JSON list of C-alpha atoms in Angstrom, two decimals:
[
{"chain": "A", "resi": 1, "resn": "UNK", "atom": "CA", "xyz": [99.21, 267.59, -62.26]},
{"chain": "A", "resi": 2, "resn": "UNK", "atom": "CA", "xyz": [98.20, 271.08, -61.26]},
{"chain": "A", "resi": 3, "resn": "UNK", "atom": "CA", "xyz": [96.15, 269.79, -58.32]},
{"chain": "A", "resi": 4, "resn": "UNK", "atom": "CA", "xyz": [99.01, 267.54, -57.10]},
{"chain": "A", "resi": 5, "resn": "UNK", "atom": "CA", "xyz": [96.84, 264.43, -57.23]},
{"chain": "A", "resi": 6, "resn": "UNK", "atom": "CA", "xyz": [98.58, 261.33, -58.58]},
{"chain": "A", "resi": 7, "resn": "UNK", "atom": "CA", "xyz": [96.46, 259.53, -61.18]},
{"chain": "A", "resi": 8, "resn": "UNK", "atom": "CA", "xyz": [96.79, 256.46, -63.35]},
{"chain": "A", "resi": 9, "resn": "UNK", "atom": "CA", "xyz": [95.29, 256.42, -66.84]},
{"chain": "A", "resi": 10, "resn": "UNK", "atom": "CA", "xyz": [93.92, 253.78, -69.17]},
{"chain": "A", "resi": 11, "resn": "UNK", "atom": "CA", "xyz": [93.06, 254.71, -72.72]},
{"chain": "A", "resi": 12, "resn": "UNK", "atom": "CA", "xyz": [91.31, 253.20, -75.69]},
{"chain": "A", "resi": 13, "resn": "UNK", "atom": "CA", "xyz": [90.51, 254.09, -79.28]},
{"chain": "A", "resi": 14, "resn": "UNK", "atom": "CA", "xyz": [86.98, 253.21, -80.40]},
{"chain": "A", "resi": 15, "resn": "UNK", "atom": "CA", "xyz": [85.20, 253.78, -83.71]},
{"chain": "A", "resi": 16, "resn": "UNK", "atom": "CA", "xyz": [83.19, 257.02, -83.79]},
{"chain": "A", "resi": 17, "resn": "UNK", "atom": "CA", "xyz": [80.43, 255.19, -85.60]},
{"chain": "A", "resi": 18, "resn": "UNK", "atom": "CA", "xyz": [79.54, 251.62, -86.38]},
{"chain": "A", "resi": 19, "resn": "UNK", "atom": "CA", "xyz": [81.53, 250.45, -89.38]},
{"chain": "A", "resi": 20, "resn": "UNK", "atom": "CA", "xyz": [80.22, 247.63, -91.51]},
{"chain": "A", "resi": 21, "resn": "UNK", "atom": "CA", "xyz": [83.01, 245.37, -92.57]},
{"chain": "A", "resi": 22, "resn": "UNK", "atom": "CA", "xyz": [83.04, 242.75, -95.27]},
{"chain": "A", "resi": 23, "resn": "UNK", "atom": "CA", "xyz": [84.80, 240.18, -93.07]},
{"chain": "A", "resi": 24, "resn": "UNK", "atom": "CA", "xyz": [84.95, 238.85, -89.54]},
{"chain": "A", "resi": 25, "resn": "UNK", "atom": "CA", "xyz": [86.79, 241.51, -87.51]},
{"chain": "A", "resi": 26, "resn": "UNK", "atom": "CA", "xyz": [88.95, 238.95, -85.74]},
{"chain": "A", "resi": 27, "resn": "UNK", "atom": "CA", "xyz": [87.55, 239.22, -82.23]},
{"chain": "A", "resi": 28, "resn": "UNK", "atom": "CA", "xyz": [88.42, 236.09, -80.24]},
{"chain": "A", "resi": 29, "resn": "UNK", "atom": "CA", "xyz": [85.54, 233.78, -79.36]},
{"chain": "A", "resi": 30, "resn": "UNK", "atom": "CA", "xyz": [84.93, 232.54, -75.79]},
{"chain": "A", "resi": 31, "resn": "UNK", "atom": "CA", "xyz": [87.21, 229.51, -76.24]},
{"chain": "A", "resi": 32, "resn": "UNK", "atom": "CA", "xyz": [90.02, 231.65, -77.62]},
{"chain": "A", "resi": 33, "resn": "UNK", "atom": "CA", "xyz": [89.66, 234.07, -74.69]},
{"chain": "A", "resi": 34, "resn": "UNK", "atom": "CA", "xyz": [90.31, 231.22, -72.24]},
{"chain": "A", "resi": 35, "resn": "UNK", "atom": "CA", "xyz": [93.78, 230.66, -73.78]},
{"chain": "A", "resi": 36, "resn": "UNK", "atom": "CA", "xyz": [95.14, 234.03, -74.99]},
{"chain": "A", "resi": 37, "resn": "UNK", "atom": "CA", "xyz": [98.70, 232.72, -75.07]},
{"chain": "A", "resi": 38, "resn": "UNK", "atom": "CA", "xyz": [97.84, 230.30, -77.89]},
{"chain": "A", "resi": 39, "resn": "UNK", "atom": "CA", "xyz": [98.58, 232.42, -80.94]},
{"chain": "A", "resi": 40, "resn": "UNK", "atom": "CA", "xyz": [99.12, 229.76, -83.59]},
{"chain": "A", "resi": 41, "resn": "UNK", "atom": "CA", "xyz": [96.85, 229.88, -86.60]},
{"chain": "A", "resi": 42, "resn": "UNK", "atom": "CA", "xyz": [94.13, 227.26, -86.51]},
{"chain": "A", "resi": 43, "resn": "UNK", "atom": "CA", "xyz": [94.44, 224.55, -89.17]},
{"chain": "A", "resi": 44, "resn": "UNK", "atom": "CA", "xyz": [90.96, 225.55, -90.40]},
{"chain": "A", "resi": 45, "resn": "UNK", "atom": "CA", "xyz": [91.99, 229.21, -90.94]},
{"chain": "A", "resi": 46, "resn": "UNK", "atom": "CA", "xyz": [91.61, 230.18, -94.61]},
{"chain": "A", "resi": 47, "resn": "UNK", "atom": "CA", "xyz": [91.98, 233.95, -94.41]},
{"chain": "A", "resi": 48, "resn": "UNK", "atom": "CA", "xyz": [95.15, 235.76, -95.37]},
{"chain": "A", "resi": 49, "resn": "UNK", "atom": "CA", "xyz": [97.59, 236.52, -92.54]},
{"chain": "A", "resi": 50, "resn": "UNK", "atom": "CA", "xyz": [96.98, 240.19, -93.39]},
{"chain": "A", "resi": 51, "resn": "UNK", "atom": "CA", "xyz": [93.18, 240.07, -93.54]},
{"chain": "A", "resi": 52, "resn": "UNK", "atom": "CA", "xyz": [92.66, 242.74, -90.87]},
{"chain": "A", "resi": 53, "resn": "UNK", "atom": "CA", "xyz": [95.14, 245.08, -92.51]},
{"chain": "A", "resi": 54, "resn": "UNK", "atom": "CA", "xyz": [93.53, 244.41, -95.88]},
{"chain": "A", "resi": 55, "resn": "UNK", "atom": "CA", "xyz": [90.09, 245.24, -94.46]},
{"chain": "A", "resi": 56, "resn": "UNK", "atom": "CA", "xyz": [91.42, 248.48, -92.93]},
{"chain": "A", "resi": 57, "resn": "UNK", "atom": "CA", "xyz": [92.87, 249.50, -96.31]},
{"chain": "A", "resi": 58, "resn": "UNK", "atom": "CA", "xyz": [89.58, 248.68, -98.01]},
{"chain": "A", "resi": 59, "resn": "UNK", "atom": "CA", "xyz": [87.59, 250.83, -95.54]},
{"chain": "A", "resi": 60, "resn": "UNK", "atom": "CA", "xyz": [90.07, 253.71, -95.75]},
{"chain": "A", "resi": 61, "resn": "UNK", "atom": "CA", "xyz": [89.91, 253.71, -99.54]},
{"chain": "A", "resi": 62, "resn": "UNK", "atom": "CA", "xyz": [86.15, 254.27, -99.24]},
{"chain": "A", "resi": 63, "resn": "UNK", "atom": "CA", "xyz": [86.29, 257.10, -96.68]},
{"chain": "A", "resi": 64, "resn": "UNK", "atom": "CA", "xyz": [88.18, 258.56, -93.74]},
{"chain": "A", "resi": 65, "resn": "UNK", "atom": "CA", "xyz": [88.10, 256.42, -90.60]},
{"chain": "A", "resi": 66, "resn": "UNK", "atom": "CA", "xyz": [87.13, 258.23, -87.42]},
{"chain": "A", "resi": 67, "resn": "UNK", "atom": "CA", "xyz": [87.77, 257.20, -83.83]},
{"chain": "A", "resi": 68, "resn": "UNK", "atom": "CA", "xyz": [87.28, 258.58, -80.35]},
{"chain": "A", "resi": 69, "resn": "UNK", "atom": "CA", "xyz": [90.22, 258.53, -77.97]},
{"chain": "A", "resi": 70, "resn": "UNK", "atom": "CA", "xyz": [88.89, 257.86, -74.50]},
{"chain": "A", "resi": 71, "resn": "UNK", "atom": "CA", "xyz": [90.53, 257.73, -71.08]},
{"chain": "A", "resi": 72, "resn": "UNK", "atom": "CA", "xyz": [89.75, 256.40, -67.62]},
{"chain": "A", "resi": 73, "resn": "UNK", "atom": "CA", "xyz": [91.32, 258.01, -64.56]},
{"chain": "A", "resi": 74, "resn": "UNK", "atom": "CA", "xyz": [92.18, 256.34, -61.27]},
{"chain": "A", "resi": 75, "resn": "UNK", "atom": "CA", "xyz": [93.32, 258.42, -58.33]},
{"chain": "A", "resi": 76, "resn": "UNK", "atom": "CA", "xyz": [96.26, 256.79, -56.57]},
{"chain": "A", "resi": 77, "resn": "UNK", "atom": "CA", "xyz": [95.36, 255.13, -53.29]},
{"chain": "A", "resi": 78, "resn": "UNK", "atom": "CA", "xyz": [97.84, 253.87, -50.68]},
{"chain": "A", "resi": 79, "resn": "UNK", "atom": "CA", "xyz": [96.12, 250.46, -50.78]},
{"chain": "A", "resi": 80, "resn": "UNK", "atom": "CA", "xyz": [96.64, 250.08, -54.57]},
{"chain": "A", "resi": 81, "resn": "UNK", "atom": "CA", "xyz": [98.62, 247.00, -55.52]},
{"chain": "A", "resi": 82, "resn": "UNK", "atom": "CA", "xyz": [100.50, 246.19, -58.72]},
{"chain": "A", "resi": 83, "resn": "UNK", "atom": "CA", "xyz": [97.21, 244.77, -60.06]},
{"chain": "A", "resi": 84, "resn": "UNK", "atom": "CA", "xyz": [96.06, 248.33, -60.76]},
{"chain": "A", "resi": 85, "resn": "UNK", "atom": "CA", "xyz": [98.56, 248.25, -63.67]},
{"chain": "A", "resi": 86, "resn": "UNK", "atom": "CA", "xyz": [97.28, 244.95, -65.08]},
{"chain": "A", "resi": 87, "resn": "UNK", "atom": "CA", "xyz": [95.89, 245.79, -68.56]},
{"chain": "A", "resi": 88, "resn": "UNK", "atom": "CA", "xyz": [93.85, 242.58, -68.57]},
{"chain": "A", "resi": 89, "resn": "UNK", "atom": "CA", "xyz": [91.84, 243.76, -65.55]},
{"chain": "A", "resi": 90, "resn": "UNK", "atom": "CA", "xyz": [89.09, 246.26, -66.25]},
{"chain": "A", "resi": 91, "resn": "UNK", "atom": "CA", "xyz": [88.47, 249.17, -63.92]},
{"chain": "A", "resi": 92, "resn": "UNK", "atom": "CA", "xyz": [84.90, 249.52, -62.69]},
{"chain": "A", "resi": 93, "resn": "UNK", "atom": "CA", "xyz": [83.16, 251.82, -65.19]},
{"chain": "A", "resi": 94, "resn": "UNK", "atom": "CA", "xyz": [80.87, 253.17, -62.46]},
{"chain": "A", "resi": 95, "resn": "UNK", "atom": "CA", "xyz": [83.83, 254.58, -60.53]},
{"chain": "A", "resi": 96, "resn": "UNK", "atom": "CA", "xyz": [86.13, 255.02, -63.55]},
{"chain": "A", "resi": 97, "resn": "UNK", "atom": "CA", "xyz": [83.91, 256.18, -66.44]},
{"chain": "A", "resi": 98, "resn": "UNK", "atom": "CA", "xyz": [85.33, 256.39, -69.95]},
{"chain": "A", "resi": 99, "resn": "UNK", "atom": "CA", "xyz": [85.68, 260.03, -70.98]},
{"chain": "A", "resi": 100, "resn": "UNK", "atom": "CA", "xyz": [86.12, 261.35, -74.51]},
{"chain": "A", "resi": 101, "resn": "UNK", "atom": "CA", "xyz": [89.50, 263.01, -74.88]},
{"chain": "A", "resi": 102, "resn": "UNK", "atom": "CA", "xyz": [89.90, 263.59, -78.61]},
{"chain": "A", "resi": 103, "resn": "UNK", "atom": "CA", "xyz": [88.58, 262.81, -82.07]},
{"chain": "A", "resi": 104, "resn": "UNK", "atom": "CA", "xyz": [91.03, 260.99, -84.31]},
{"chain": "A", "resi": 105, "resn": "UNK", "atom": "CA", "xyz": [90.67, 260.94, -88.09]},
{"chain": "A", "resi": 106, "resn": "UNK", "atom": "CA", "xyz": [92.76, 258.69, -90.31]},
{"chain": "A", "resi": 107, "resn": "UNK", "atom": "CA", "xyz": [92.78, 259.74, -93.94]},
{"chain": "A", "resi": 108, "resn": "UNK", "atom": "CA", "xyz": [95.83, 257.94, -95.33]},
{"chain": "A", "resi": 109, "resn": "UNK", "atom": "CA", "xyz": [97.89, 254.83, -94.78]},
{"chain": "A", "resi": 110, "resn": "UNK", "atom": "CA", "xyz": [101.49, 254.64, -93.74]},
{"chain": "A", "resi": 111, "resn": "UNK", "atom": "CA", "xyz": [103.61, 252.46, -96.05]},
{"chain": "A", "resi": 112, "resn": "UNK", "atom": "CA", "xyz": [103.82, 248.79, -95.02]},
{"chain": "A", "resi": 113, "resn": "UNK", "atom": "CA", "xyz": [107.57, 249.04, -94.42]},
{"chain": "A", "resi": 114, "resn": "UNK", "atom": "CA", "xyz": [106.93, 251.74, -91.77]},
{"chain": "A", "resi": 115, "resn": "UNK", "atom": "CA", "xyz": [104.04, 249.82, -90.20]},
{"chain": "A", "resi": 116, "resn": "UNK", "atom": "CA", "xyz": [106.18, 246.69, -89.86]},
{"chain": "A", "resi": 117, "resn": "UNK", "atom": "CA", "xyz": [108.58, 248.60, -87.60]},
{"chain": "A", "resi": 118, "resn": "UNK", "atom": "CA", "xyz": [105.76, 249.35, -85.16]},
{"chain": "A", "resi": 119, "resn": "UNK", "atom": "CA", "xyz": [104.69, 245.72, -84.76]},
{"chain": "A", "resi": 120, "resn": "UNK", "atom": "CA", "xyz": [105.18, 244.48, -81.22]},
{"chain": "A", "resi": 121, "resn": "UNK", "atom": "CA", "xyz": [107.34, 241.42, -81.02]},
{"chain": "A", "resi": 122, "resn": "UNK", "atom": "CA", "xyz": [110.20, 240.77, -78.63]},
{"chain": "A", "resi": 123, "resn": "UNK", "atom": "CA", "xyz": [112.33, 239.88, -81.67]},
{"chain": "A", "resi": 124, "resn": "UNK", "atom": "CA", "xyz": [111.30, 242.95, -83.70]},
{"chain": "A", "resi": 125, "resn": "UNK", "atom": "CA", "xyz": [114.07, 245.44, -82.99]},
{"chain": "A", "resi": 126, "resn": "UNK", "atom": "CA", "xyz": [116.55, 247.52, -85.01]}
]
């Protein structure tokens, strides 16, 4: 940095406005949040395995989708431990406020065969 201060950054992409969807957006409930490593589909699940992607396509066909890219900054401290890098631990928003960095507009979809290459999976490699 120009001021020679070492900083760590967290970022997020949030909708610019509230978007009404036609389906459940897939947020885990309290029970699911207690066991994030359990990723098997529930026997009662009736939705398609691509329901979130399908909903995104549906919304994009209606209009552009707009997001805000936001960041949090943390100035390095000698007492910082490796926990500062833990993405599951939130930084205090009073001392690390979210700041708008950019507006992001999505107006077209990438082909599914390109999207599949970006999916995170330890076995998903060239």
